[in-house]
Coordinates of C-alpha atoms and ligand atoms in Angstrom, one line a residue:
M292 CA 124.6 100.1 78.7
R293 CA 121.2 101.9 78.3
V294 CA 118.0 99.9 77.9
L295 CA 114.6 101.2 76.8
F296 CA 111.5 99.1 77.8
V297 CA 108.7 99.7 75.3
T298 CA 105.3 98.7 76.5
S299 CA 101.6 99.2 76.0
E300 CA 100.6 99.1 79.7
M301 CA 101.9 99.5 83.3
A302 CA 100.2 98.5 86.6
G303 CA 99.1 101.6 88.5
L304 CA 98.9 103.7 85.4
Y305 CA 97.0 101.6 83.0
K306 CA 96.7 97.8 83.2
T307 CA 94.8 95.2 81.2
G308 CA 96.7 92.1 82.3
G309 CA 99.9 90.5 83.5
L310 CA 102.1 92.5 81.1
G311 CA 101.2 95.6 83.2
D312 CA 102.7 94.0 86.3
V313 CA 105.8 93.0 84.5
S314 CA 106.3 96.5 83.0
R315 CA 106.2 98.0 86.4
S316 CA 108.1 95.5 88.5
L317 CA 110.9 94.3 86.2
P318 CA 112.4 97.8 85.4
I319 CA 112.4 98.6 89.1
A320 CA 114.1 95.4 89.9
L321 CA 116.6 96.0 87.0
R322 CA 117.3 99.5 88.4
K323 CA 118.2 97.9 91.7
L324 CA 120.8 95.9 89.9
R325 CA 122.2 99.2 88.5
V326 CA 120.9 98.6 85.0
N327 CA 120.3 102.0 83.3
V328 CA 116.7 101.3 82.2
S329 CA 113.8 103.6 81.2
V330 CA 110.3 102.9 80.0
A331 CA 108.2 104.2 77.1
M332 CA 104.5 103.9 76.8
P333 CA 101.5 105.8 75.3
Y334 CA 100.1 108.6 77.5
Y335 CA 96.5 107.5 77.6
K336 CA 94.0 110.0 78.9
A337 CA 93.2 107.7 81.8
I338 CA 96.7 108.0 83.2
E339 CA 97.0 110.1 86.2
L340 CA 100.4 111.3 87.3
K341 CA 101.3 114.3 89.4
T342 CA 104.8 115.2 88.1
V343 CA 105.1 115.1 84.4
H344 CA 106.8 117.5 82.1
C345 CA 107.1 117.8 78.3
V346 CA 110.6 117.0 77.1
G347 CA 110.2 117.2 73.3
Q348 CA 108.1 116.7 70.3
I349 CA 108.4 114.7 67.1
A350 CA 106.8 114.6 63.7
V351 CA 105.7 111.1 62.7
T352 CA 104.6 110.4 59.2
F353 CA 101.6 108.0 59.3
D354 CA 98.9 107.3 56.7
G355 CA 100.4 110.1 54.5
K356 CA 100.1 112.7 57.2
R357 CA 102.6 114.4 59.5
E358 CA 101.5 113.8 63.1
L359 CA 102.9 115.8 65.9
V360 CA 103.6 113.8 69.0
F361 CA 104.5 115.2 72.4
V362 CA 106.9 113.3 74.7
F363 CA 106.5 113.7 78.5
E364 CA 108.9 112.6 81.2
S365 CA 108.1 111.2 84.6
T366 CA 109.2 108.3 86.8
I367 CA 107.5 105.0 87.5
P368 CA 105.6 105.8 90.8
N369 CA 107.7 105.1 93.9
S370 CA 110.9 104.6 91.9
Q371 CA 113.7 106.4 90.2
V372 CA 113.0 104.7 86.8
P373 CA 112.5 107.3 84.1
L374 CA 109.2 107.0 82.2
Y375 CA 108.5 108.5 78.8
L376 CA 104.9 109.0 77.8
F377 CA 103.8 109.7 74.3
R378 CA 100.8 112.0 73.8
H379 CA 98.7 112.1 70.6
P380 CA 95.0 111.8 70.0
K381 CA 95.5 108.4 68.4
L382 CA 97.0 107.3 71.8
D383 CA 94.3 108.7 74.0
D384 CA 92.6 105.4 74.7
Y385 CA 94.0 101.9 74.8
H386 CA 90.9 100.4 73.3
G387 CA 89.2 101.6 70.2
D388 CA 88.2 100.7 66.8
D389 CA 91.6 100.1 65.4
I390 CA 93.8 98.9 68.1
V391 CA 96.4 97.4 65.8
S392 CA 96.9 100.5 63.8
K393 CA 97.1 102.5 67.1
F394 CA 100.0 100.4 68.3
A395 CA 101.7 100.4 64.9
F396 CA 101.6 104.2 65.2
F397 CA 103.1 104.1 68.7
S398 CA 105.9 101.8 67.4
C399 CA 106.5 104.4 64.6
C400 CA 106.8 107.1 67.3
I401 CA 109.5 105.0 69.1
A402 CA 111.5 104.3 66.0
R403 CA 111.2 107.9 64.8
L404 CA 112.3 109.3 68.1
Y405 CA 115.1 106.8 68.5
E406 CA 116.4 107.6 65.0
F407 CA 116.2 111.4 65.0
S408 CA 116.0 112.7 68.6
P409 CA 117.5 110.1 70.9
Q410 CA 118.5 113.0 73.2
V411 CA 114.8 113.3 74.2
L412 CA 115.1 109.8 75.7
G413 CA 118.3 110.8 77.5
G414 CA 120.7 109.6 74.7
K415 CA 121.4 106.7 72.4
L416 CA 120.2 103.3 73.5
D417 CA 121.9 100.0 73.4
I418 CA 119.0 97.7 73.9
V419 CA 115.3 98.2 73.1
H420 CA 113.2 95.7 74.9
C421 CA 109.7 95.3 73.4
H422 CA 106.7 93.4 74.7
D423 CA 103.9 91.4 72.9
W424 CA 102.4 92.2 69.5
H425 CA 101.7 95.8 70.5
T426 CA 105.3 97.0 70.2
A427 CA 106.6 94.1 68.0
L428 CA 106.9 96.4 65.0
V429 CA 109.7 98.3 66.7
P430 CA 112.5 95.8 65.8
L431 CA 111.5 95.8 62.2
L432 CA 111.2 99.6 62.0
L433 CA 114.6 100.1 63.7
G434 CA 116.1 97.3 61.5
E435 CA 114.9 99.0 58.4
S436 CA 116.4 102.3 59.3
N437 CA 119.6 100.5 60.5
K438 CA 119.8 99.0 57.0
L439 CA 119.5 102.4 55.4
R440 CA 122.2 103.8 57.7
R441 CA 124.4 100.8 57.1
E442 CA 124.3 101.7 53.4
Q443 CA 125.6 105.1 54.4
E444 CA 128.2 103.3 56.4
T445 CA 127.7 105.1 59.7
L446 CA 129.2 103.5 62.8
E447 CA 126.0 104.0 64.7
S448 CA 124.1 101.7 62.4
I449 CA 124.2 98.3 63.9
R450 CA 124.7 99.1 67.5
T451 CA 121.3 98.9 69.0
K452 CA 119.9 95.5 69.7
T453 CA 116.3 94.5 70.2
I454 CA 114.5 91.9 72.4
L455 CA 110.9 91.0 71.9
T456 CA 109.3 89.3 74.9
I457 CA 106.3 87.1 74.3
H458 CA 103.7 87.3 77.1
N459 CA 101.0 85.6 75.2
L460 CA 101.1 84.3 71.7
L461 CA 97.3 84.1 71.4
Y462 CA 97.0 87.7 70.5
Q463 CA 99.1 88.6 67.5
G464 CA 98.1 92.0 66.2
S465 CA 96.5 90.9 63.0
A466 CA 95.8 93.7 60.4
P467 CA 94.8 94.0 56.8
V468 CA 97.6 94.6 54.3
S469 CA 96.4 98.1 53.8
L470 CA 98.3 98.9 57.1
L471 CA 101.5 98.7 55.0
K472 CA 100.4 101.7 53.0
T473 CA 99.6 103.5 56.2
L474 CA 103.1 102.7 57.4
N475 CA 104.6 103.5 54.0
L476 CA 106.6 100.3 54.0
P477 CA 107.1 97.9 51.1
K478 CA 105.1 94.7 51.1
R479 CA 108.1 92.6 50.3
I480 CA 109.5 92.9 53.8
F481 CA 106.3 91.5 55.4
H482 CA 104.9 88.1 55.6
V483 CA 101.4 88.3 54.1
L484 CA 99.2 85.4 55.4
P485 CA 96.1 84.2 53.6
T486 CA 93.2 84.1 56.1
K487 CA 89.4 83.8 56.0
K488 CA 89.3 87.6 56.3
G489 CA 91.6 88.0 53.3
P490 CA 95.4 88.6 53.2
R491 CA 96.7 89.9 56.5
I492 CA 99.8 90.6 58.3
K493 CA 100.6 89.9 62.0
L494 CA 102.7 92.4 63.9
F495 CA 103.9 89.7 66.3
R496 CA 105.2 87.6 63.5
E497 CA 107.1 90.5 62.0
G498 CA 108.7 91.2 65.4
L499 CA 109.7 87.6 65.8
E500 CA 111.5 87.8 62.5
H501 CA 113.4 90.9 63.3
A502 CA 114.2 91.0 67.0
D503 CA 117.8 90.0 67.9
V504 CA 116.5 87.9 70.8
I505 CA 113.1 86.4 71.5
S506 CA 112.3 85.9 75.1
T507 CA 109.3 84.6 76.9
V508 CA 108.1 84.4 80.5
S509 CA 108.9 80.9 81.5
P510 CA 111.3 78.1 80.4
T511 CA 108.5 75.7 79.7
Y512 CA 106.5 78.1 77.5
A513 CA 109.7 78.8 75.6
K514 CA 109.8 75.1 74.7
E515 CA 106.0 74.8 74.1
I516 CA 105.8 77.6 71.6
L517 CA 108.2 75.8 69.3
T518 CA 105.5 73.1 68.8
G519 CA 102.3 73.2 66.8
D520 CA 99.7 73.3 69.5
Y521 CA 101.1 76.2 71.4
G522 CA 102.7 78.1 68.5
Q523 CA 99.4 79.6 67.5
H524 CA 100.3 79.2 63.8
I525 CA 103.5 81.2 63.9
N526 CA 105.7 78.5 65.4
E527 CA 107.5 78.1 62.1
V528 CA 109.4 81.3 62.6
L529 CA 110.0 80.4 66.3
H530 CA 111.3 77.0 65.3
R531 CA 113.6 78.5 62.8
R532 CA 114.9 80.9 65.3
R533 CA 114.9 78.5 68.3
G534 CA 118.6 79.3 69.0
D535 CA 117.5 82.9 69.9
V536 CA 114.5 81.9 72.1
V537 CA 115.0 82.1 75.8
G538 CA 112.6 81.6 78.7
I539 CA 112.9 83.7 81.9
L540 CA 110.4 83.2 84.6
N541 CA 108.5 86.3 85.8
G542 CA 108.5 87.2 89.5
I543 CA 106.1 88.8 91.9
D544 CA 106.6 91.9 93.9
G545 CA 106.9 90.8 97.5
T546 CA 106.1 94.3 98.8
I547 CA 102.8 94.4 96.8
W548 CA 101.8 90.8 97.6
D549 CA 102.3 90.2 101.3
P550 CA 99.7 88.7 103.7
R551 CA 101.6 90.4 106.6
D552 CA 100.5 93.8 105.6
D553 CA 98.0 93.6 102.7
K554 CA 95.5 96.5 103.3
S555 CA 92.7 94.5 101.8
L556 CA 92.8 91.8 104.4
P557 CA 90.7 91.8 107.6
V558 CA 93.4 89.8 109.4
H559 CA 97.2 89.7 108.6
Y560 CA 99.3 86.7 108.9
G561 CA 102.7 85.2 108.1
K562 CA 104.4 81.8 108.1
N563 CA 104.1 81.4 111.8
D564 CA 100.4 81.9 112.1
V565 CA 99.3 80.8 108.7
L566 CA 96.6 78.4 110.1
S567 CA 94.7 80.9 112.2
G568 CA 95.3 83.8 109.9
K569 CA 93.9 81.9 106.9
Q570 CA 91.0 80.6 108.9
A571 CA 90.0 84.2 110.0
N572 CA 90.2 85.4 106.4
K573 CA 88.2 82.4 105.2
E574 CA 85.4 83.1 107.6
Y575 CA 85.4 86.7 106.6
L576 CA 85.1 85.7 103.0
Q577 CA 82.3 83.3 103.7
R578 CA 80.4 85.8 105.8
T579 CA 80.8 88.7 103.3
L580 CA 79.9 86.5 100.3
K581 CA 76.9 84.9 102.2
L582 CA 78.3 81.4 102.3
P583 CA 77.7 79.3 105.4
I584 CA 80.8 78.9 107.7
A585 CA 81.0 75.2 106.6
K586 CA 83.9 72.9 107.5
M587 CA 84.9 72.1 103.9
P588 CA 87.7 73.4 101.7
L589 CA 87.2 76.7 99.9
I590 CA 88.3 76.7 96.3
G591 CA 89.0 80.0 94.5
F592 CA 89.5 81.0 90.9
V593 CA 90.7 84.5 90.0
G594 CA 91.2 85.6 86.4
R595 CA 89.7 86.1 83.0
L596 CA 87.0 83.5 82.2
E597 CA 88.6 82.8 78.9
V598 CA 87.9 79.5 77.2
R599 CA 90.9 79.5 74.8
Q600 CA 93.5 80.0 77.5
K601 CA 92.2 79.8 81.1
G602 CA 90.5 76.4 81.0
I603 CA 87.2 77.7 82.4
N604 CA 85.3 75.1 80.5
I605 CA 87.2 72.1 82.1
L606 CA 86.7 73.9 85.4
I607 CA 82.9 74.0 84.8
A608 CA 82.9 70.3 83.8
A609 CA 84.8 69.3 86.9
L610 CA 82.7 71.4 89.3
G611 CA 79.5 69.9 87.8
H612 CA 80.6 66.7 89.4
L613 CA 82.0 68.0 92.7
L614 CA 79.3 70.4 93.8
P615 CA 77.6 70.6 96.3
D616 CA 79.1 67.9 98.6
S617 CA 82.8 68.4 98.7
A618 CA 83.7 72.0 98.6
Q619 CA 82.7 75.7 98.5
V620 CA 83.8 77.6 95.4
I621 CA 84.3 81.3 94.6
I622 CA 84.9 82.4 91.0
L623 CA 86.0 86.0 90.4
G624 CA 86.4 87.3 86.8
T625 CA 84.8 88.5 83.7
G626 CA 84.1 86.6 80.5
S627 CA 81.7 85.9 77.7
K628 CA 77.9 86.1 78.2
K629 CA 77.6 82.3 77.8
I630 CA 80.2 81.5 80.5
K631 CA 78.7 84.1 82.8
Q632 CA 75.2 82.5 82.4
T633 CA 76.5 79.0 83.2
L634 CA 78.3 80.3 86.3
A635 CA 75.3 82.3 87.4
A636 CA 73.1 79.2 87.0
F637 CA 75.6 77.3 89.3
A638 CA 75.3 80.0 91.9
K639 CA 71.5 79.8 91.8
K640 CA 71.5 76.0 92.1
Y641 CA 74.1 75.8 94.9
P642 CA 73.6 79.0 97.0
D643 CA 75.5 77.5 99.9
H644 CA 78.5 76.3 97.9
F645 CA 79.0 78.5 94.9
V646 CA 79.6 82.2 94.5
F647 CA 80.2 83.9 91.2
V648 CA 81.4 87.5 91.1
P649 CA 81.5 88.7 87.5
T650 CA 83.8 91.7 87.8
F651 CA 87.5 92.4 88.2
D652 CA 87.8 93.5 91.9
E653 CA 91.4 93.6 93.2
R654 CA 90.4 93.8 96.8
L655 CA 88.2 90.8 96.6
A656 CA 91.0 89.0 94.6
R657 CA 93.3 89.6 97.5
R658 CA 90.8 88.3 100.0
I659 CA 90.4 85.2 98.0
Y660 CA 94.2 84.6 97.8
A661 CA 94.2 84.8 101.6
G662 CA 90.9 83.2 102.5
A663 CA 90.7 80.2 100.0
D664 CA 92.3 76.9 100.9
I665 CA 92.9 76.1 97.2
L666 CA 93.4 78.2 94.1
V667 CA 92.7 76.5 90.9
V668 CA 94.5 77.5 87.7
P669 CA 93.4 75.0 85.0
S670 CA 94.9 76.8 82.0
K671 CA 95.1 75.2 78.6
F672 CA 98.3 77.2 78.2
E673 CA 99.9 79.7 80.5
P674 CA 103.0 81.7 79.5
C675 CA 103.8 82.4 83.1
G676 CA 100.8 83.0 85.3
L677 CA 100.8 85.3 88.3
T678 CA 97.9 84.0 90.5
Q679 CA 99.6 80.7 91.4
M680 CA 102.6 82.5 92.7
I681 CA 100.5 85.0 94.7
A682 CA 98.4 82.1 96.1
M683 CA 101.6 80.4 97.3
R684 CA 102.8 83.5 99.0
Y685 CA 99.5 83.7 100.8
G686 CA 99.7 80.0 101.9
T687 CA 97.0 78.9 99.5
I688 CA 97.7 75.7 97.7
P689 CA 97.5 75.8 93.9
I690 CA 96.0 73.2 91.7
V691 CA 97.4 73.8 88.2
R692 CA 97.7 72.2 84.8
K693 CA 101.2 71.2 83.8
T694 CA 101.9 73.9 81.2
G695 CA 104.1 77.0 80.8
G696 CA 104.9 78.9 84.0
L697 CA 102.5 76.8 86.0
A698 CA 104.7 73.7 85.3
D699 CA 107.8 75.8 86.3
T700 CA 106.4 77.1 89.6
V701 CA 104.3 74.3 91.2
V702 CA 105.7 70.9 92.3
D703 CA 103.1 68.2 92.6
G704 CA 102.8 66.9 96.1
K705 CA 105.2 69.5 97.5
T706 CA 103.9 73.0 96.7
G707 CA 100.6 72.1 95.1
F708 CA 98.8 69.7 92.8
V709 CA 99.6 69.3 89.2
F710 CA 97.5 67.5 86.5
E711 CA 98.6 66.9 83.0
Q712 CA 95.8 66.1 80.6
Y713 CA 93.6 69.0 79.6
S714 CA 90.3 67.6 80.6
G715 CA 87.5 68.0 83.2
T716 CA 88.2 64.4 84.3
A717 CA 91.9 65.0 85.0
L718 CA 91.1 68.2 86.9
R719 CA 88.3 66.6 88.9
K720 CA 90.7 63.8 89.9
K721 CA 93.3 66.3 91.2
L722 CA 90.6 68.4 93.0
K723 CA 89.4 65.2 94.7
E724 CA 93.0 64.4 95.7
A725 CA 93.4 67.8 97.2
I726 CA 90.1 67.8 99.0
N727 CA 90.9 64.4 100.4
L728 CA 94.2 65.6 101.8
W729 CA 92.5 68.7 103.3
N730 CA 90.0 66.4 105.1
T731 CA 92.3 63.6 106.2
N732 CA 95.6 65.2 106.9
P733 CA 95.5 68.8 108.2
N734 CA 99.1 68.7 109.4
K735 CA 100.4 67.7 106.1
W736 CA 98.2 70.4 104.5
S737 CA 99.6 73.2 106.7
R738 CA 103.2 72.0 106.2
M739 CA 102.5 72.3 102.4
A740 CA 101.1 75.8 102.9
V741 CA 104.3 76.9 104.7
T742 CA 106.4 75.3 102.0
C743 CA 104.5 77.3 99.5
M744 CA 105.1 80.5 101.5
R745 CA 108.8 79.8 101.5
Q746 CA 109.2 79.8 97.7
N747 CA 111.2 82.6 96.4
F748 CA 109.5 84.2 93.3
S749 CA 111.1 87.5 93.8
W750 CA 111.8 89.8 90.8
A751 CA 115.4 90.0 91.8
V752 CA 116.0 86.5 90.5
S753 CA 114.4 87.2 87.1
A754 CA 116.1 90.7 86.8
K755 CA 119.5 89.1 87.2
K756 CA 118.8 86.8 84.3
Y757 CA 117.6 89.7 82.1
K758 CA 120.7 91.7 83.1
A759 CA 122.9 88.8 82.0
L760 CA 120.9 88.5 78.7
Y761 CA 121.3 92.3 78.0
A762 CA 125.0 92.0 78.7
R763 CA 125.4 89.0 76.3
L764 CA 123.4 90.9 73.6
Y765 CA 125.4 94.1 74.2
K766 CA 128.7 92.2 73.6
R767 CA 127.5 90.5 70.4
Ligands
GLC809 C1 100.1 87.2 79.9 C2 100.1 85.7 80.1 C3 100.4 85.3 81.6 C4 101.7 86.0 82.0 C5 101.6 87.5 81.8 C6 102.8 88.3 82.2 O1 99.0 87.8 80.6 O2 98.8 85.2 79.8 O3 100.6 83.9 81.7 O4 101.9 85.8 83.4 O5 101.3 87.8 80.4 O6 104.0 87.9 81.5

């Protein structure tokens, strides 16, 4: 069984978010389970790889022109997993004016290559595993060509199966219908949606119609997206196809996230010396961020300061009531100008209790995972979430909202604090409960930290489930 992972990003080469981590770790974990998997992604100019060689070229018709695309082969760094990179000027940068058309083009490259020169990818594929809206067009494109081939009654026609994994339904790859002309595909096979910006299509929605299996990154999110609130206006198709929707929790790579030998940490620690280790990291963080070494809990937030998903507004509401008396707070992340101004004002008002670092800085993120007592993840929705799992591995107790992967990874009172209602008041209540425990029962607190560190969020667990899913699909 041969599997091709088709993705827009990969940690270490080019990463914009959690999908990048999954695209790197999951194929490696699958390979360890002897799944024959390779990965395809655009060859952005920013990607630096030492050993790459060209294995073929294809001509892709796009917007009425024949575009020549070069395919390069390498391996995912520090692994044996083959990596295919697609080079073309349209794929030089991830961002750009027309990101939707860019990834539609990349999807055309995959379909074209698959159909006409599969030997470039090492031979015919049994399963094509796509991720998010960026590559959601692939199942439709393969499906359309399968249909054609079926008419010619070839045996090859219906063999390849497709999986589309939802990492985040908020972003759907919306494009004007003119994209269909660019793709040279008939309008009747698409779902044209009336919107304020005129009639549009959404690549994600098309993928959800055509993929053989729809998966997402936690069991709870798999249930949530069938409902109105979380379905982001395309839950109708998800609901109709609910029998094909599965949720498999992501993992974290224990070799990358390990407080025993994390190069960014001033002091390393494990389960046996978590108390002293965390205290040393906390003091280092306080000193370097110019906070007094106060005896109060240190609360961290690491992530995009995104109102629609990450709950930053309820966090601001809750902190407004808690500061400055009960805790010190560090917020690391980028966001809109308005949010940044609000947080900068907090920092000015409470210089001894509040630090805001408006960048993405992985080294500091790691120091926060290690040095904070509490990591807060107040997301409105969270398909899986990575930071709560990393925090737990670093013995930092998470406070999360009961949604998606947060609900599936944190147990209230055992491995963290979980609140349900999406409001500043509910979050404030949980924060107070946590702060109170920290102040009154340090023994219980450290037992909880060790329980957190004992949780097994390894990719091996998830990879086994994907392997079983591939096998089921293969037999279908
Ligand atoms: C997206 C989601 C996040 C998930 C990640 C990887 O970034 O927002 O919850 O952990 O994808 O699947």
